[in-house]
Amino acid sequence: MTAAGFDPASRRPLGNTGLAVSPLCVGCAPLGDMPETFEYSVSEERARETLLEVFRSPINFLDTAASYGDGESERRIGRVLGEIGGLPKGYVLATKADRDLRTGDFSAEQMRRSVERSLRLLGLERLQLVYLHDPEYLHEPGREPFEYMTSPGGPVEALQELKEEGLIEHLGIAGGPVELMVRFVETGLFEAAITHNRYTLVERSAEPLLDACSERGVACLNAAPYGSGILAKGPDTYARYEYREAPAALVERVRAMERVCREFGVPLAAAALQFSLRDPRVASTIVGISRPERVEQTLELARHPVPGELWDQLEEVSP
């Protein structure tokens, strides 16, 4: 954590799991070809080339989910793993157990079906890390997500049983609402937690979750440090935050940050990425990558020198 930037080849403990991961984690949602979310499509060959480039890089951590392309991201990863002879030694591959995207079924039985499909698509005998994904999307009349998920015989119990059976090594929680995420972390049942779009240069609402994880030895993963693009491409090129049109006040704040970064000769994207990398509460920062050339570009942003004075000035225009 110096002005010289970060070493992407370094390894950090993933909470108390015993796993060691790079400070960068590749988010594989775009590789599932999700134009409705990202406003662009990714062909299978482009996804393949991107994954092969990742495996050639210092990054040893990949993140996917059953819902990304409704299995397409996992299927593409599985095909590449088959091509290279399996998951390389020292790599960590995480996925997420999801509701049925067609019916909305979020039952314990669906959790088992989701995990079993992930194993099949990825071509693995067990999964190193599985997150309960987006519990806030529960659509059960009269049922509150936390109580439903943690009820006897519910989804969390099903995932714990899969862990006892040896199909899952470690269990995590991934979602949006910070208060809900903190409640899950406080159960002591989860070893990792993912927050997304809520801890960036212009958004700090995930602070309580980062603190809760740090206090309990739970690995906290911070996804979407660019706020889905505005902090990477700039507000005049991509004025969207969290996959929708950004409020005018936020756009102006990003413009002010961009001006400050320009004065120091630092790309806005480097500051946005390293804002997350420099926080000791964050085990790894998840960045979506959809092109092979983006792998090296992301590594360069992580390594880019960022002087301490820049952080001071960015704080003056931060939320």
XYZ file of C-alpha atoms in Angstrom:
319
model
C 0.000 0.000 0.000
C 2.470 2.582 -1.208
C 2.669 5.307 -3.815
C 4.192 2.676 -6.082
C 0.837 0.937 -6.447
C -0.038 -2.680 -5.695
C 1.572 -5.985 -6.579
C -1.107 -8.133 -8.271
C 1.076 -11.208 -7.754
C 0.868 -10.865 -3.981
C -1.506 -13.041 -1.961
C -3.829 -12.176 0.888
C -5.625 -14.498 3.315
C -9.277 -15.034 2.409
C -10.556 -14.472 5.917
C -10.207 -17.651 7.979
C -10.764 -20.055 5.081
C -7.099 -20.960 4.726
C -7.220 -19.882 1.081
C -4.839 -17.229 -0.270
C -6.005 -14.930 -3.063
C -4.684 -12.136 -5.234
C -5.813 -8.584 -4.385
C -7.651 -8.631 -7.725
C -10.457 -11.061 -8.502
C -11.908 -11.435 -11.988
C -15.669 -11.039 -12.054
C -17.050 -13.382 -14.703
C -20.569 -12.004 -15.038
C -19.816 -10.306 -18.402
C -18.427 -13.599 -19.712
C -21.909 -15.077 -19.360
C -23.082 -12.816 -22.203
C -25.535 -10.563 -20.347
C -26.340 -7.664 -22.694
C -29.467 -6.764 -20.727
C -27.202 -5.888 -17.772
C -23.997 -4.640 -19.381
C -25.332 -3.260 -22.685
C -22.881 -5.362 -24.709
C -22.557 -8.977 -25.738
C -19.573 -11.310 -25.264
C -19.048 -14.181 -27.685
C -17.908 -17.589 -26.486
C -14.546 -17.211 -28.229
C -13.930 -13.818 -26.636
C -14.803 -15.273 -23.256
C -12.406 -18.158 -23.879
C -9.537 -15.842 -24.856
C -10.213 -13.666 -21.809
C -10.134 -16.615 -19.428
C -6.944 -17.985 -20.958
C -5.330 -14.574 -20.471
C -6.480 -14.538 -16.844
C -4.859 -17.931 -16.256
C -1.608 -16.554 -17.701
C -1.729 -13.553 -15.355
C -0.768 -13.163 -11.653
C -4.465 -13.207 -10.713
C -5.519 -16.450 -8.998
C -9.120 -15.634 -8.053
C -12.260 -15.891 -10.214
C -15.847 -15.157 -9.260
C -18.944 -16.364 -11.089
C -22.553 -17.318 -10.289
C -25.235 -19.749 -11.376
C -27.355 -16.775 -12.473
C -24.765 -15.190 -14.789
C -26.275 -15.886 -18.163
C -28.349 -18.538 -16.348
C -25.361 -20.884 -16.300
C -23.560 -19.589 -19.392
C -20.677 -18.034 -17.432
C -20.085 -21.299 -15.559
C -20.397 -23.337 -18.750
C -17.777 -21.232 -20.520
C -15.415 -21.408 -17.555
C -15.922 -25.163 -17.411
C -15.025 -25.573 -21.080
C -11.788 -23.633 -20.593
C -10.945 -25.636 -17.473
C -11.448 -28.792 -19.509
C -9.149 -27.397 -22.191
C -6.298 -26.600 -19.772
C -6.636 -29.749 -17.665
C -8.662 -28.446 -14.738
C -8.362 -25.595 -12.270
C -4.652 -24.777 -11.931
C -3.026 -25.363 -8.561
C -3.322 -22.369 -6.291
C -6.366 -20.904 -8.049
C -9.579 -20.111 -6.226
C -12.880 -20.284 -8.100
C -16.002 -19.031 -6.357
C -19.583 -19.320 -7.543
C -23.029 -18.543 -6.140
C -26.170 -20.553 -5.477
C -29.157 -18.845 -7.082
C -32.902 -18.880 -7.264
C -34.504 -20.339 -10.388
C -34.499 -17.360 -12.759
C -37.671 -18.526 -14.492
C -39.889 -19.419 -11.545
C -38.280 -17.433 -8.729
C -37.972 -20.608 -6.644
C -35.574 -19.892 -3.757
C -36.173 -23.088 -1.802
C -33.707 -25.393 -0.109
C -34.266 -27.852 -2.946
C -33.387 -25.128 -5.469
C -30.122 -24.444 -3.626
C -29.145 -28.076 -4.075
C -30.160 -28.027 -7.744
C -28.161 -24.826 -8.269
C -25.002 -26.251 -6.675
C -25.307 -29.550 -8.531
C -25.679 -27.719 -11.841
C -22.645 -25.554 -11.038
C -20.561 -28.652 -10.366
C -21.679 -30.127 -13.694
C -21.123 -26.982 -15.760
C -17.750 -26.217 -14.198
C -16.643 -29.844 -14.434
C -15.591 -29.955 -10.789
C -16.100 -32.512 -8.020
C -16.407 -29.856 -5.312
C -16.692 -26.090 -5.075
C -14.178 -24.120 -3.041
C -16.494 -21.238 -2.189
C -20.232 -20.872 -2.737
C -22.233 -17.780 -1.838
C -25.931 -17.583 -1.112
C -26.733 -15.065 -3.840
C -29.054 -12.054 -3.714
C -31.441 -13.159 -0.946
C -33.204 -9.813 -1.326
C -34.795 -11.147 -4.509
C -36.981 -13.538 -2.544
C -40.579 -13.329 -3.766
C -42.530 -15.195 -1.098
C -45.638 -13.283 0.025
C -45.404 -12.437 3.689
C -41.853 -13.788 4.061
C -38.890 -11.616 5.007
C -35.639 -12.664 3.237
C -33.418 -13.139 6.295
C -35.982 -15.129 8.263
C -36.872 -17.260 5.247
C -33.266 -18.012 4.290
C -32.187 -18.939 7.826
C -35.334 -20.851 8.816
C -35.074 -24.572 9.698
C -34.977 -26.575 6.485
C -34.370 -23.389 4.482
C -31.769 -22.376 1.899
C -28.917 -21.691 4.348
C -29.396 -25.064 6.035
C -29.367 -26.738 2.612
C -26.046 -25.094 1.765
C -24.618 -26.123 5.136
C -25.635 -29.707 4.400
C -23.870 -29.535 1.033
C -20.797 -28.325 2.911
C -21.033 -31.269 5.317
C -21.301 -33.591 2.315
C -18.041 -32.195 0.939
C -19.524 -30.610 -2.193
C -18.828 -27.108 -0.835
C -15.671 -26.201 1.076
C -16.592 -22.690 2.245
C -19.853 -20.770 2.449
C -20.379 -17.067 1.745
C -23.149 -14.487 1.378
C -23.460 -12.049 -1.540
C -26.091 -9.386 -1.994
C -27.053 -5.755 -2.129
C -28.798 -4.228 0.928
C -26.096 -3.538 3.499
C -28.245 -3.996 6.604
C -29.435 -7.369 5.327
C -25.881 -8.447 4.541
C -24.713 -7.473 8.041
C -27.462 -9.639 9.568
C -26.202 -12.655 7.621
C -22.583 -11.990 8.604
C -23.566 -11.684 12.268
C -24.943 -15.257 12.268
C -21.395 -16.605 12.155
C -22.443 -19.075 9.444
C -20.574 -17.414 6.578
C -16.849 -17.183 5.891
C -16.982 -14.555 3.127
C -19.242 -11.740 1.993
C -19.523 -9.773 -1.258
C -20.772 -6.225 -1.530
C -21.138 -4.514 -4.894
C -21.427 -0.903 -6.074
C -21.600 0.252 -2.456
C -17.955 0.933 -1.656
C -16.426 3.169 -4.304
C -14.882 6.601 -4.621
C -18.404 8.044 -4.647
C -20.300 5.556 -2.450
C -19.455 4.466 1.101
C -22.712 2.894 2.277
C -21.063 -0.539 2.682
C -18.874 0.685 5.571
C -20.964 -1.154 8.233
C -20.553 -4.417 6.318
C -16.803 -3.979 5.936
C -16.563 -3.336 9.682
C -18.778 -6.311 10.567
C -16.648 -8.616 8.424
C -13.400 -7.264 9.839
C -14.596 -7.740 13.433
C -15.552 -11.379 12.793
C -12.684 -12.540 10.567
C -15.043 -12.844 7.590
C -13.443 -12.174 4.198
C -15.000 -9.121 2.580
C -14.923 -8.931 -1.209
C -15.661 -5.596 -2.849
C -17.186 -5.850 -6.314
C -17.713 -3.191 -8.978
C -15.170 -0.579 -7.771
C -15.951 1.423 -10.926
C -19.643 1.659 -10.037
C -20.406 -0.397 -13.174
C -18.365 1.896 -15.406
C -18.567 5.610 -14.677
C -15.349 5.574 -12.612
C -13.492 3.661 -15.312
C -14.661 5.369 -18.498
C -15.418 8.792 -17.044
C -18.760 10.581 -16.639
C -18.758 12.122 -20.102
C -18.302 8.741 -21.775
C -20.447 6.561 -19.510
C -22.789 8.420 -17.165
C -24.244 5.309 -15.521
C -23.857 4.056 -11.962
C -24.928 0.619 -10.733
C -26.172 -0.264 -14.234
C -28.552 2.686 -14.564
C -28.441 6.393 -15.359
C -26.409 8.227 -12.727
C -27.947 11.150 -10.798
C -26.711 14.569 -11.928
C -25.061 15.296 -8.551
C -23.067 12.066 -8.734
C -21.954 12.833 -12.289
C -20.675 16.234 -11.169
C -18.820 14.676 -8.237
C -17.107 12.217 -10.569
C -16.148 15.093 -12.874
C -14.519 16.859 -9.913
C -12.605 13.689 -9.040
C -11.528 13.271 -12.636
C -10.100 16.815 -12.622
C -8.157 16.114 -9.417
C -6.737 12.882 -10.848
C -5.743 14.660 -14.057
C -3.719 17.193 -12.041
C -1.676 14.338 -10.571
C -1.366 12.431 -13.849
C -3.312 9.485 -12.445
C -6.109 7.799 -14.411
C -9.460 8.059 -12.653
C -9.808 4.295 -13.073
C -6.525 3.697 -11.200
C -7.710 5.787 -8.273
C -11.100 4.044 -8.280
C -9.510 0.598 -8.275
C -6.870 1.385 -5.682
C -9.428 3.020 -3.397
C -10.662 -0.524 -2.816
C -7.274 -2.263 -2.978
C -5.791 -0.013 -0.271
C -8.496 -0.771 2.313
C -7.226 -3.453 4.739
C -10.806 -4.608 5.350
C -11.120 -5.728 1.711
C -9.617 -9.155 1.039
C -9.931 -8.849 -2.744
C -11.534 -6.484 -5.243
C -13.768 -8.018 -7.901
C -13.495 -6.426 -11.344
C -15.578 -7.570 -14.285
C -13.389 -8.300 -17.308
C -14.774 -9.095 -20.752
C -11.803 -8.774 -23.132
C -8.339 -10.379 -22.974
C -6.582 -7.011 -23.260
C -8.491 -5.769 -20.201
C -6.529 -8.180 -18.007
C -3.209 -6.380 -18.495
C -4.924 -2.981 -18.452
C -6.413 -3.793 -15.062
C -3.050 -4.976 -13.758
C -1.501 -1.699 -14.932
C -4.171 0.297 -13.097
C -3.413 -1.662 -9.922
C 0.325 -0.984 -10.263
C 0.007 2.709 -11.172
C 1.686 4.997 -8.601
C -0.865 7.064 -6.667
C 0.618 9.750 -4.389
C -0.807 10.214 -0.922
C -1.702 13.828 -1.691
C -4.166 12.656 -4.303
C -6.133 10.670 -1.727
C -6.299 13.766 0.473
C -7.739 15.851 -2.331
C -10.185 13.161 -3.407
C -11.496 13.027 0.163
C -12.395 16.708 -0.134
C -14.807 15.973 -2.986
C -15.955 12.531 -1.756
C -19.445 11.867 -0.353
